[in-house]
Amino acid sequence: MGIRNVVQRQFGPVAAEYAVSVVHASGPDLAVLVDVAAAAGAQRALDVGCGAGHTALAIAPHVASVVALDLAEAMLDQARHLAVERGVTNMAFQSGDAEHLPFPDESFDLVTSRYAAHHFPRPAVALREIARVLRPGGILLLVDVVAPPEPLLDTHLNTIELLRDPSHVRDHPVDEWRRMLASAGLYAELLGEWPLRLAFAPWIARMHTPPERAALIRAIFESAPGEVRAGLAIEPDGSFSVPTALLRGSKPLEPRLEEA
Amino acid sequence: MKLVLRLLGVAALVALGVVIYRAVRQYREDSVFDLGAGTQPGTPASGEPRSISPELLAILADPGDKGPVELMTDSEGKEWLVNRRNGYRYPVEDGIPIMLLEEGEKNRDESLIIQQS
């Protein structure tokens, strides 16, 4: 079974949890993302890894149309349900793979992806696909949990993430995202970083993590070195904080357009 | 014991016959509906018809070769997005196109390929 099937299997039974997740439905990063998206004056938008649709729903009022794309059909059902509930009519729903986007070149002014990229098996390939479907001058707004720059914290964070969620691939450090955006031909800028506090019980419950794996996460926290406990702000009940970042990747205007 | 098994076998044959008869009758009825103008057998009976939006259809491409796809309805009324270059068929589930390469390959129908001139 490939990682795509693991993602689909993982998010099938838990889709409804994400529709009501406060972490996913709001946050300072989402507010900035919406501001930047609105200022960009985008017409056609695509949200890659839309999950329950929170990001696509948030930008929908600021664009002509938004396509919400996800690998997991169960998530798309949740997203459509929320859209109907809120009377949002300029959203389309689409099952697809970030590495093989089903759109022609230069189809969108804006691509967003929030808390999804840590599931991309080959993020560099996904970024190239995103760059391909962006029109020249278009932007990607990428939000995700990022790994701290220290390898010690990086290892701990990605280990507990994988224990919690078998479909987790990797939280990348900001510098790695910058490099990957640049090699996809996008001009990378860090627009903001925020700590995200994850309360242990809902974090585990949302993903239906089995108790033995939750216990392993607690064991890792308990034996973690001081740098990790401080860096991830681990609390007695297992709640902790992770860094999140919003990056913008801008597709350069083609030379002939600049001359015109 | 043998008698019981024999009776079970006969019952199974009869049941199979009934199932085939019903399937054939259903197919004939569906075929009649296919001729009716404006009938949408794929429309769910429950609520609003969920069809793929024209805007989305206009920008959809095959995830592999990025070329255009064609909306087609099969004899059972199910909608597919078809790549006429390689016969890949992508299902439309309740109005949501499933544009995954493995789905297209799994449902490939070579008879739908149009040779490019």
Tab-separated table of C-alpha atoms in Angstrom, chain A residues 4 8 67 71 73 76-77 80 92-97 100-104 107-108 129 132, chain B residues 48 50 53 56 58-64 66 93-103:
chain	number	residue	atom	x	y	z
A	4	ARG	CA	-1.459	7.921	-1.022
A	8	GLN	CA	-6.876	8.128	2.084
A	67	VAL	CA	-11.153	24.745	-6.524
A	71	LEU	CA	-6.669	13.120	-2.087
A	73	GLU	CA	-12.909	11.831	-0.901
A	76	LEU	CA	-14.207	16.580	0.127
A	77	ASP	CA	-17.626	15.492	1.361
A	80	ARG	CA	-18.847	20.462	0.392
A	92	ALA	CA	-15.657	23.415	-6.806
A	93	PHE	CA	-14.531	20.111	-5.330
A	94	GLN	CA	-12.006	17.845	-6.848
A	95	SER	CA	-10.197	14.673	-5.863
A	96	GLY	CA	-6.613	14.817	-7.015
A	97	ASP	CA	-2.955	14.370	-6.221
A	100	HIS	CA	-0.231	15.165	-10.654
A	101	LEU	CA	-2.534	18.181	-10.705
A	102	PRO	CA	-5.390	17.724	-13.194
A	103	PHE	CA	-5.163	21.211	-14.696
A	104	PRO	CA	-3.455	22.741	-17.729
A	107	SER	CA	-4.671	27.854	-14.766
A	108	PHE	CA	-4.610	29.772	-11.456
A	129	GLU	CA	3.291	21.009	-10.271
A	132	ARG	CA	3.244	24.845	-13.436
B	48	GLU	CA	-30.471	18.573	-5.520
B	50	ARG	CA	-25.089	17.003	-8.101
B	53	SER	CA	-19.934	22.398	-12.620
B	56	LEU	CA	-14.669	23.154	-13.255
B	58	ALA	CA	-13.619	23.865	-18.458
B	59	ILE	CA	-10.315	23.830	-16.548
B	60	LEU	CA	-10.008	20.114	-15.872
B	61	ALA	CA	-7.189	18.216	-17.556
B	62	ASP	CA	-5.829	14.704	-17.426
B	63	PRO	CA	-3.453	14.491	-14.452
B	64	GLY	CA	-0.977	12.562	-16.596
B	66	LYS	CA	-2.471	17.489	-18.937
B	93	GLU	CA	-18.611	10.359	-7.710
B	94	ASP	CA	-21.630	12.353	-6.561
B	95	GLY	CA	-20.499	15.334	-8.642
B	96	ILE	CA	-16.846	15.150	-7.527
B	97	PRO	CA	-14.364	14.162	-10.251
B	98	ILE	CA	-11.801	11.636	-9.020
B	99	MET	CA	-8.778	12.719	-11.053
B	100	LEU	CA	-6.274	10.160	-9.786
B	101	LEU	CA	-4.019	8.401	-12.288
B	102	GLU	CA	-4.567	4.972	-10.693
B	103	GLU	CA	-8.356	5.435	-11.004
